[in-house]
Amino acid sequence: MSTIGKKVVVITGASSGLGEATALHLAEKGAILVLSARRKERLDALVALIVAGGGHAIAVKADVSSKAEVQNIIDKAVEAFGRVDVVINNAGLMAIAPISLTKTDEWDRMIDINIKGVLYGIAAALPLFEKQKSGHFINIASVAGIKVFSPGGAVYSGTKFAVKAISEGLRHEVGAHIRTTTICPGAVDSELKLGGSDEQSSKMLVDLYQQAIPADSVARAIAYAIEQPTDVDINEIVLRPTCQEF
């Protein structure tokens, strides 16, 4: 049995893509899963699949842009299982468009989901982790949080640079007993590329994502970080398709 076995793992954005793939991978390793997203019917189907395979999982509907709903995820996890060991702040939105189009509604949504959603996940779980004197935050950033994705991705990159900065500050402040890992994927097959409304940018992303690697590539990286001994903190993992230049 992997050291992941019996750990209670919360995953946001679990209804598709990286979140779904990670849930399935961790379930195989024996994790107890608390899966959250806005699309409850998809969560329920995923939970049913995991339970049918002998795993343990529950679904909690939530929008990570709501602080109260994120807190409810953690509360439901503790109510069901008595603790939380890992929080994977995975929910994200990528709306690619030139800044000159001033798609401020999309900017707001990216800030609300990609930055505030991560912060709300931290705020909800940190007091519990401190009480337990253990816990692990895994925050999903991007290679666009290392190099600005431009033209078109400046605001998205801004949100992912923020995730990296918040994660590093968190690691430094609470690292005595609590681990923090930032995952920075490149092009990975998921619904992320469908998040924007600018037609020209969407066509560019279709071309970029021809080289995408499967979502379970990220799931394996996440599992690697979790299964390290408690005195080892994998702070950052960057992964992309071998052929991806950006």
XYZ file of N, CA and C in Angstrom:
738
model
N 0.851 -1.201 0.000
C 0.000 0.000 0.000
C 0.881 1.244 0.000
N 0.593 2.179 -0.876
C 1.300 3.454 -0.907
C 1.069 4.220 0.387
N 1.984 5.129 0.715
C 1.799 5.996 1.884
C 0.615 6.939 1.691
N 0.081 7.002 0.488
C -1.127 7.797 0.222
C -2.352 7.113 0.826
N -2.284 5.812 1.016
C -3.411 5.054 1.527
C -3.957 5.616 2.822
N -5.271 5.800 2.861
C -6.033 6.284 4.009
C -5.879 7.783 4.270
N -5.102 8.497 3.468
C -5.063 9.950 3.606
C -6.344 10.550 3.053
N -6.856 11.548 3.755
C -8.065 12.246 3.311
C -7.633 13.400 2.420
N -8.034 13.339 1.172
C -7.572 14.299 0.164
C -8.762 15.058 -0.413
N -8.708 16.373 -0.313
C -9.720 17.251 -0.905
C -9.207 17.715 -2.265
N -10.050 17.632 -3.282
C -9.685 18.103 -4.623
C -10.771 19.032 -5.130
N -10.417 20.271 -5.445
C -11.364 21.172 -6.096
C -11.233 21.030 -7.615
N -12.283 21.424 -8.324
C -12.266 21.265 -9.773
C -12.144 19.810 -10.181
N -12.838 18.922 -9.444
C -12.648 17.485 -9.624
C -13.563 16.861 -10.666
N -14.407 17.643 -11.319
C -15.399 17.055 -12.218
C -14.843 16.723 -13.602
N -13.619 17.156 -13.901
C -13.040 16.874 -15.216
C -11.534 17.114 -15.159
N -10.865 16.805 -16.251
C -9.469 17.172 -16.433
C -8.527 16.677 -15.354
N -7.654 17.583 -14.899
C -6.631 17.217 -13.925
C -7.252 16.724 -12.629
N -8.325 17.374 -12.194
C -8.961 16.984 -10.946
C -9.520 15.585 -11.002
N -10.216 15.274 -12.082
C -10.793 13.937 -12.243
C -9.705 12.876 -12.339
N -8.687 13.147 -13.146
C -7.592 12.188 -13.311
C -6.864 11.954 -11.989
N -6.674 13.020 -11.229
C -6.000 12.890 -9.937
C -6.846 12.090 -8.957
N -8.143 12.332 -8.966
C -9.034 11.567 -8.096
C -8.944 10.077 -8.398
N -8.997 9.714 -9.659
C -8.944 8.305 -10.030
C -7.602 7.681 -9.662
N -6.524 8.424 -9.875
C -5.184 7.904 -9.580
C -4.984 7.723 -8.077
N -5.399 8.713 -7.303
C -5.229 8.611 -5.854
C -6.153 7.555 -5.254
N -7.332 7.373 -5.843
C -8.233 6.325 -5.372
C -7.576 4.958 -5.516
N -6.864 4.741 -6.623
C -6.161 3.476 -6.824
C -5.101 3.245 -5.758
N -4.577 4.343 -5.203
C -3.540 4.245 -4.174
C -4.121 4.243 -2.763
N -5.441 4.221 -2.655
C -6.071 4.062 -1.364
C -6.469 5.326 -0.649
N -6.377 6.473 -1.309
C -6.773 7.727 -0.664
C -8.280 7.770 -0.434
N -8.667 8.512 0.589
C -10.071 8.818 0.860
C -10.337 10.198 0.281
N -11.283 10.320 -0.624
C -11.398 11.515 -1.442
C -12.639 12.333 -1.135
N -12.437 13.636 -1.067
C -13.526 14.604 -0.968
C -13.443 15.443 -2.231
N -14.382 15.247 -3.134
C -14.307 15.815 -4.471
C -15.301 16.957 -4.611
N -14.810 18.068 -5.143
C -15.647 19.262 -5.230
C -15.568 19.888 -6.613
N -16.693 20.433 -7.036
C -16.798 21.196 -8.280
C -18.203 21.770 -8.327
N -18.480 22.543 -9.366
C -19.827 23.103 -9.518
C -20.788 22.101 -10.143
N -20.286 21.166 -10.956
C -21.144 20.241 -11.689
C -21.360 18.971 -10.858
N -22.364 19.018 -10.023
C -22.599 17.939 -9.054
C -22.872 16.604 -9.737
N -23.571 16.624 -10.870
C -23.897 15.364 -11.523
C -22.636 14.641 -11.986
N -21.648 15.390 -12.434
C -20.392 14.770 -12.853
C -19.607 14.271 -11.648
N -19.651 15.019 -10.556
C -19.007 14.561 -9.324
C -19.632 13.255 -8.845
N -20.962 13.208 -8.854
C -21.657 12.004 -8.389
C -21.270 10.796 -9.227
N -21.136 10.997 -10.530
C -20.738 9.893 -11.407
C -19.320 9.432 -11.096
N -18.434 10.373 -10.811
C -17.055 10.039 -10.478
C -16.987 9.301 -9.145
N -17.735 9.788 -8.164
C -17.772 9.113 -6.861
C -18.290 7.685 -7.028
N -19.341 7.517 -7.809
C -19.902 6.181 -8.026
C -18.873 5.247 -8.657
N -18.096 5.764 -9.599
C -17.058 4.963 -10.253
C -15.995 4.530 -9.252
N -15.571 5.476 -8.398
C -14.541 5.171 -7.401
C -15.048 4.162 -6.378
N -16.259 4.362 -5.902
C -16.835 3.449 -4.907
C -17.033 2.050 -5.499
N -17.464 1.997 -6.760
C -17.638 0.697 -7.419
C -16.325 -0.063 -7.521
N -15.223 0.676 -7.575
C -13.906 0.052 -7.633
C -13.317 -0.253 -6.268
N -14.107 -0.056 -5.222
C -13.646 -0.360 -3.877
C -13.041 0.808 -3.138
N -13.120 2.010 -3.703
C -12.540 3.185 -3.077
C -13.523 3.916 -2.186
N -13.055 5.013 -1.623
C -13.859 5.826 -0.717
C -13.857 7.264 -1.224
N -15.031 7.846 -1.439
C -15.127 9.218 -1.930
C -16.504 9.784 -1.636
N -16.552 11.101 -1.435
C -17.810 11.824 -1.352
C -17.715 13.048 -2.248
N -18.877 13.572 -2.620
C -18.943 14.760 -3.473
C -19.524 15.918 -2.684
N -18.931 17.089 -2.864
C -19.431 18.322 -2.246
C -19.487 19.400 -3.327
N -20.670 19.819 -3.694
C -20.799 20.858 -4.706
C -20.301 22.190 -4.145
N -19.484 22.904 -4.923
C -18.976 24.197 -4.460
C -18.411 24.984 -5.631
N -18.524 26.289 -5.518
C -17.868 27.240 -6.406
C -16.742 27.863 -5.593
N -15.493 27.693 -6.024
C -14.362 28.139 -5.213
C -14.269 29.653 -5.095
N -15.050 30.388 -5.884
C -15.057 31.841 -5.731
C -15.897 32.283 -4.540
N -16.546 31.331 -3.875
C -17.322 31.610 -2.664
C -16.567 31.098 -1.447
N -16.166 31.995 -0.568
C -15.438 31.596 0.635
C -16.254 30.629 1.479
N -17.547 30.881 1.626
C -18.404 30.018 2.443
C -18.506 28.617 1.854
N -18.606 28.522 0.534
C -18.728 27.208 -0.091
C -17.429 26.412 0.023
N -16.296 27.093 -0.057
C -15.015 26.400 0.118
C -14.878 25.917 1.566
N -15.264 26.761 2.509
C -15.225 26.334 3.906
C -16.101 25.110 4.123
N -17.213 25.066 3.433
C -18.121 23.927 3.570
C -17.479 22.628 3.088
N -16.622 22.703 2.079
C -15.921 21.496 1.623
C -15.113 20.895 2.767
N -14.340 21.740 3.435
C -13.497 21.266 4.537
C -14.360 20.768 5.685
N -15.418 21.509 5.991
C -16.320 21.098 7.075
C -16.929 19.723 6.788
N -17.364 19.497 5.549
C -17.961 18.210 5.188
C -16.925 17.087 5.253
N -15.687 17.406 4.874
C -14.618 16.404 4.946
C -14.376 15.973 6.388
N -14.295 16.944 7.295
C -14.064 16.639 8.705
C -15.262 15.895 9.294
N -16.446 16.318 8.909
C -17.668 15.653 9.383
C -17.698 14.186 8.962
N -17.254 13.920 7.744
C -17.308 12.556 7.218
C -16.144 11.689 7.686
N -14.947 12.284 7.769
C -13.744 11.473 7.966
C -12.878 11.881 9.154
N -13.210 12.991 9.810
C -12.519 13.365 11.029
C -11.252 14.167 10.862
N -10.778 14.306 9.630
C -9.541 15.041 9.389
C -9.404 15.344 7.897
N -8.431 16.164 7.554
C -8.032 16.387 6.162
C -6.515 16.345 6.137
N -5.954 15.602 5.217
C -4.501 15.482 5.117
C -3.908 16.283 3.966
N -4.664 16.390 2.880
C -4.162 17.079 1.680
C -5.294 17.897 1.071
N -4.978 19.128 0.680
C -5.907 19.950 -0.092
C -5.252 20.272 -1.428
N -5.902 19.850 -2.507
C -5.405 20.141 -3.855
C -6.270 21.244 -4.438
N -5.717 22.453 -4.467
C -6.417 23.609 -5.027
C -6.215 23.601 -6.535
N -7.126 22.906 -7.211
C -6.981 22.631 -8.637
C -7.917 23.439 -9.526
N -9.073 23.857 -9.012
C -10.040 24.563 -9.859
C -9.388 25.766 -10.530
N -9.617 25.913 -11.830
C -8.987 27.017 -12.541
C -9.748 27.398 -13.801
N -9.478 28.600 -14.261
C -10.069 29.116 -15.499
C -8.971 29.771 -16.323
N -8.911 29.417 -17.602
C -7.971 30.055 -18.531
C -8.771 30.699 -19.652
N -8.897 32.013 -19.612
C -9.599 32.776 -20.642
C -8.554 33.624 -21.378
N -8.121 33.144 -22.524
C -7.036 33.782 -23.268
C -7.611 34.787 -24.260
N -7.100 36.005 -24.206
C -7.511 37.068 -25.137
C -6.554 38.237 -24.963
N -6.287 38.989 -26.021
C -5.440 40.173 -25.885
C -6.016 41.159 -24.871
N -5.142 41.795 -24.124
C -5.584 42.787 -23.136
C -6.404 43.885 -23.801
N -6.076 44.211 -25.049
C -6.764 45.303 -25.747
C -8.258 45.042 -25.925
N -8.684 43.782 -25.817
C -10.115 43.467 -25.904
C -10.844 43.769 -24.595
N -10.106 44.050 -23.547
C -10.635 44.443 -22.227
C -11.808 43.574 -21.771
N -11.589 42.277 -21.785
C -12.624 41.350 -21.328
C -12.598 41.274 -19.801
N -13.054 42.347 -19.192
C -12.918 42.476 -17.740
C -13.737 41.448 -16.971
N -14.849 40.996 -17.531
C -15.615 39.949 -16.854
C -14.798 38.663 -16.742
N -14.065 38.344 -17.809
C -13.210 37.160 -17.776
C -12.023 37.372 -16.840
N -11.485 38.587 -16.811
C -10.411 38.878 -15.857
C -10.896 38.629 -14.434
N -12.095 39.146 -14.140
C -12.649 38.993 -12.787
C -12.814 37.518 -12.430
N -13.320 36.727 -13.370
C -13.534 35.306 -13.088
C -12.216 34.582 -12.854
N -11.188 34.919 -13.634
C -9.885 34.281 -13.420
C -9.305 34.661 -12.058
N -9.440 35.913 -11.688
C -8.953 36.334 -10.371
C -9.742 35.638 -9.267
N -11.052 35.557 -9.436
C -11.902 34.937 -8.411
C -11.600 33.446 -8.250
N -11.404 32.747 -9.355
C -11.188 31.304 -9.301
C -9.727 30.959 -9.044
N -8.834 31.541 -9.840
C -7.432 31.128 -9.812
C -6.669 31.657 -8.600
N -7.025 32.849 -8.132
C -6.320 33.424 -6.976
C -7.160 33.291 -5.707
N -8.356 33.862 -5.722
C -9.181 33.809 -4.515
C -9.554 32.372 -4.162
N -9.809 31.554 -5.174
C -10.149 30.165 -4.897
C -9.047 29.437 -4.149
N -7.804 29.683 -4.540
C -6.659 29.097 -3.832
C -6.569 29.656 -2.412
N -6.718 30.966 -2.281
C -6.649 31.579 -0.953
C -7.759 31.075 -0.040
N -8.958 30.919 -0.576
C -10.060 30.413 0.237
C -9.798 28.966 0.667
N -9.191 28.180 -0.224
C -8.830 26.814 0.145
C -7.808 26.779 1.272
N -6.841 27.679 1.192
C -5.842 27.788 2.259
C -6.495 28.233 3.562
N -7.333 29.255 3.474
C -7.970 29.796 4.678
C -8.857 28.764 5.360
N -9.525 27.933 4.571
C -10.431 26.945 5.139
C -9.678 25.824 5.841
N -8.561 25.395 5.271
C -7.861 24.221 5.804
C -6.737 24.548 6.772
N -6.160 25.734 6.678
C -4.966 26.029 7.478
C -5.201 25.899 8.982
N -6.294 26.440 9.545
C -6.492 26.263 10.996
C -6.545 24.787 11.400
N -7.164 23.960 10.561
C -7.223 22.526 10.834
C -5.835 21.900 10.762
N -5.083 22.245 9.740
C -3.728 21.716 9.597
C -2.869 22.111 10.798
N -3.014 23.355 11.239
C -2.224 23.808 12.385
C -2.623 23.058 13.655
N -3.900 22.787 13.811
C -4.376 22.018 14.961
C -3.850 20.585 14.904
N -3.870 19.992 13.708
C -3.368 18.628 13.524
C -1.854 18.549 13.604
N -1.185 19.690 13.379
C 0.270 19.752 13.209
C 0.725 18.898 12.021
N -0.116 18.884 11.006
C 0.221 18.190 9.769
C -0.762 18.613 8.686
N -0.333 18.485 7.455
C -1.193 18.818 6.327
C -0.350 19.132 5.114
N -0.992 19.160 3.956
C -0.265 19.357 2.701
C -1.152 20.122 1.737
N -0.703 21.296 1.346
C -1.364 22.062 0.293
C -0.673 21.775 -1.035
N -1.464 21.461 -2.054
C -0.941 21.316 -3.415
C -1.712 22.291 -4.293
N -1.030 23.294 -4.778
C -1.657 24.368 -5.557
C -1.258 24.238 -7.022
N -2.245 24.255 -7.902
C -1.980 24.088 -9.337
C -1.749 25.457 -9.965
N -0.523 25.676 -10.390
C -0.166 26.908 -11.106
C -0.068 26.559 -12.600
N 1.025 26.899 -13.250
C 1.154 26.667 -14.688
C 2.550 27.075 -15.132
N 2.986 26.564 -16.283
C 4.197 27.118 -16.873
C 3.988 28.594 -17.217
N 2.715 29.001 -17.364
C 2.397 30.417 -17.580
C 2.566 31.233 -16.304
N 2.872 30.572 -15.194
C 3.243 31.260 -13.972
C 4.753 31.366 -13.815
N 5.475 30.867 -14.821
C 6.939 30.961 -14.846
C 7.386 31.942 -15.925
N 6.711 31.878 -17.066
C 6.962 32.774 -18.189
C 5.624 33.318 -18.668
N 5.547 34.617 -18.927
C 4.272 35.224 -19.312
C 3.810 34.675 -20.661
N 2.576 34.206 -20.681
C 1.952 33.662 -21.884
C 1.393 34.842 -22.673
N 2.164 35.295 -23.648
C 1.782 36.494 -24.387
C 2.159 36.332 -25.846
N 1.296 36.830 -26.750
C 0.098 37.634 -26.519
C -1.101 36.776 -26.102
N -1.971 37.369 -25.354
C -3.251 36.765 -25.026
C -3.400 36.277 -23.606
N -2.301 35.852 -22.995
C -2.427 35.226 -21.685
C -1.883 36.037 -20.533
N -1.755 37.350 -20.689
C -1.121 38.155 -19.648
C -1.869 38.082 -18.319
N -3.184 38.184 -18.360
C -3.956 38.157 -17.112
C -3.936 36.756 -16.519
N -4.108 35.743 -17.356
C -4.006 34.371 -16.871
C -2.648 34.138 -16.219
N -1.585 34.561 -16.894
C -0.255 34.423 -16.309
C -0.165 35.158 -14.974
N -0.757 36.342 -14.909
C -0.744 37.084 -13.655
C -1.339 36.291 -12.516
N -2.424 35.571 -12.797
C -3.049 34.779 -11.735
C -2.171 33.605 -11.335
N -1.458 33.036 -12.279
C -0.631 31.872 -11.965
C 0.699 32.284 -11.321
N 1.229 33.449 -11.692
C 2.368 33.989 -10.948
C 1.957 34.206 -9.492
N 0.733 34.666 -9.289
C 0.222 34.892 -7.930
C 0.163 33.580 -7.154
N -0.295 32.516 -7.793
C -0.358 31.220 -7.113
C 1.030 30.782 -6.660
N 2.021 30.956 -7.516
C 3.395 30.599 -7.144
C 3.882 31.437 -5.968
N 3.617 32.731 -6.005
C 4.072 33.618 -4.929
C 3.380 33.274 -3.605
N 2.075 33.064 -3.662
C 1.316 32.713 -2.455
C 1.817 31.390 -1.891
N 2.054 30.429 -2.752
C 2.512 29.119 -2.304
C 3.873 29.204 -1.630
N 4.784 29.968 -2.204
C 6.115 30.088 -1.608
C 6.057 30.821 -0.276
N 5.226 31.856 -0.200
C 5.065 32.549 1.076
C 4.444 31.651 2.131
N 3.463 30.858 1.723
C 2.821 29.920 2.638
C 3.832 28.900 3.153
N 4.613 28.353 2.242
C 5.634 27.376 2.645
C 6.565 27.966 3.700
N 6.994 29.191 3.476
C 7.944 29.829 4.382
C 7.320 30.101 5.744
N 6.040 30.476 5.752
C 5.389 30.877 7.001
C 4.937 29.707 7.854
N 4.481 28.617 7.240
C 3.868 27.537 8.028
C 4.573 26.201 7.829
N 5.776 26.213 7.305
C 6.426 24.976 6.880
C 6.941 24.051 7.952
N 6.824 24.402 9.222
C 7.360 23.513 10.255
C 6.679 22.147 10.243
N 5.357 22.128 10.058
C 4.613 20.870 10.055
C 3.742 20.703 8.810
N 3.651 21.739 7.989
C 2.716 21.744 6.865
C 3.508 21.858 5.562
N 3.204 20.986 4.624
C 3.919 20.980 3.346
C 3.147 21.783 2.292
N 3.888 22.374 1.378
C 3.291 23.135 0.276
C 3.993 22.764 -1.019
N 3.202 22.363 -2.002
C 3.726 21.996 -3.315
C 3.004 22.799 -4.387
N 3.765 23.352 -5.313
C 3.199 24.021 -6.478
C 3.440 23.153 -7.704
N 2.385 22.867 -8.436
C 2.490 22.093 -9.673
C 2.309 23.049 -10.847
N 3.257 23.035 -11.770
C 3.225 23.952 -12.924
C 3.189 23.138 -14.212
N 1.986 22.795 -14.686
C 1.886 22.011 -15.918
C 1.974 22.898 -17.165
N 2.438 22.286 -18.245
C 2.323 22.883 -19.557
C 1.008 22.453 -20.191
N 1.037 22.186 -21.476
C -0.189 21.805 -22.185
C -0.615 20.397 -21.782
N -1.743 20.316 -21.111
C -2.284 19.047 -20.632
C -3.715 18.932 -21.143
N -4.083 17.755 -21.590
C -5.409 17.550 -22.159
C -6.486 17.716 -21.087
N -7.267 18.780 -21.202
C -8.342 19.068 -20.243
C -9.274 20.096 -20.876
N -10.297 20.495 -20.109
C -11.226 21.512 -20.584
C -10.691 22.927 -20.398
N -9.515 23.065 -19.807
C -8.972 24.393 -19.506
C -8.908 25.272 -20.754
N -8.554 24.674 -21.874
C -8.386 25.431 -23.117
C -9.695 25.992 -23.656
N -10.822 25.592 -23.072
C -12.135 26.021 -23.551
C -12.708 27.181 -22.753
N -11.895 27.818 -21.914
C -12.418 28.790 -20.962
C -12.655 30.194 -21.475
N -12.149 30.535 -22.649
C -12.256 31.901 -23.140
C -13.289 32.076 -24.231
N -13.627 33.343 -24.511
C -14.651 33.638 -25.520
C -14.084 34.267 -26.791
N -12.781 34.559 -26.810
C -12.192 35.173 -28.000
C -11.890 34.089 -29.035
N -12.543 34.183 -30.180
C -12.464 33.128 -31.198
C -11.047 32.939 -31.720
N -10.333 34.026 -32.005
C -8.988 33.913 -32.556
C -8.036 33.249 -31.557
N -8.144 33.651 -30.295
C -7.301 33.047 -29.265
C -7.628 31.574 -29.079
N -8.901 31.231 -29.177
C -9.306 29.834 -29.032
C -8.708 28.970 -30.128
N -8.653 29.496 -31.352
C -8.041 28.754 -32.454
C -6.557 28.548 -32.203
N -5.888 29.557 -31.644
C -4.474 29.428 -31.306
C -4.261 28.324 -30.273
N -5.163 28.265 -29.278
C -5.030 27.251 -28.238
C -5.249 25.843 -28.789
N -6.166 25.718 -29.729
C -6.384 24.408 -30.354
C -5.087 23.908 -30.966
N -4.366 24.800 -31.645
C -3.083 24.422 -32.245
C -2.058 24.084 -31.166
N -1.977 24.912 -30.123
C -1.016 24.684 -29.036
C -1.265 23.346 -28.357
N -2.528 23.010 -28.163
C -2.866 21.810 -27.409
C -2.847 20.539 -28.251
N -2.425 20.644 -29.508
C -2.196 19.436 -30.289
C -1.104 18.580 -29.659
N -0.214 19.217 -28.894
C 0.912 18.518 -28.277
C 0.621 18.102 -26.830
N -0.608 18.298 -26.375
C -0.936 18.089 -24.963
C -0.675 16.648 -24.511
N -0.221 16.534 -23.269
C -0.034 15.233 -22.641
C -1.276 14.892 -21.812
N -1.492 13.625 -21.485
C -2.702 13.239 -20.748
C -2.740 13.842 -19.342
N -3.959 14.028 -18.832
C -4.132 14.606 -17.503
C -3.523 13.737 -16.413
N -3.451 12.430 -16.631
C -2.884 11.588 -15.580
C -1.377 11.786 -15.425
N -0.745 12.504 -16.357
C 0.657 12.888 -16.174
C 0.803 13.776 -14.945
N -0.142 14.690 -14.783
C -0.138 15.581 -13.620
C -0.541 14.804 -12.372
N -1.476 13.889 -12.505
C -1.899 13.077 -11.366
C -0.720 12.322 -10.770
N 0.138 11.795 -11.611
C 1.303 11.055 -11.111
C 2.270 11.978 -10.389
N 2.420 13.206 -10.890
C 3.294 14.176 -10.221
C 2.745 14.533 -8.846
N 1.430 14.708 -8.764
C 0.793 15.017 -7.484
C 0.986 13.864 -6.503
N 0.797 12.646 -6.976
C 0.978 11.481 -6.110
C 2.413 11.399 -5.596
N 3.352 11.699 -6.451
C 4.768 11.688 -6.046
C 5.007 12.648 -4.883
N 4.445 13.836 -4.964
C 4.633 14.818 -3.895
C 3.990 14.350 -2.596
N 2.807 13.761 -2.697
C 2.088 13.332 -1.496
C 2.798 12.179 -0.803
N 3.335 11.247 -1.566
C 3.828 10.010 -0.966
C 5.239 10.107 -0.394
N 5.842 11.293 -0.435
C 7.135 11.460 0.206
C 7.001 11.383 1.731
N 8.065 11.012 2.438
C 8.028 11.039 3.900
C 7.675 12.441 4.396
N 7.096 12.518 5.599
C 6.591 13.800 6.094
C 7.674 14.846 6.283
N 8.932 14.436 6.365
C 10.008 15.423 6.513
C 10.559 15.881 5.162
N 9.910 15.485 4.075
C 10.316 15.896 2.723
C 9.180 16.672 2.086
N 9.464 17.888 1.693
C 8.466 18.742 1.050
C 8.905 19.009 -0.386
N 8.197 18.450 -1.337
C 8.462 18.727 -2.749
C 7.821 20.080 -3.047
N 8.634 21.112 -3.171
C 8.095 22.469 -3.242
C 7.509 22.829 -4.598
N 8.105 22.324 -5.678
C 7.607 22.702 -7.007
C 7.918 21.605 -8.007
N 6.946 21.325 -8.859
C 7.135 20.403 -9.978
C 6.676 21.109 -11.243
N 7.547 21.163 -12.232
C 7.224 21.723 -13.549
C 7.236 20.567 -14.550
N 6.149 20.410 -15.290
C 6.103 19.355 -16.296
C 5.366 19.859 -17.520
N 5.825 19.448 -18.654
C 5.216 19.856 -19.924
C 5.486 18.786 -20.964
N 4.786 18.818 -22.087
C 5.122 17.908 -23.173
C 6.587 18.068 -23.573
N 7.244 16.979 -23.871
C 8.661 17.032 -24.248
C 8.892 18.020 -25.386
N 7.924 18.088 -26.316
C 8.104 18.932 -27.499
C 7.626 20.370 -27.306
N 7.100 20.692 -26.128
C 6.565 22.044 -25.924
C 7.704 23.037 -25.693
N 7.749 24.086 -26.492
C 8.785 25.089 -26.339
C 8.451 26.061 -25.221
N 7.188 26.507 -25.137
C 6.793 27.474 -24.108
C 6.652 26.784 -22.761
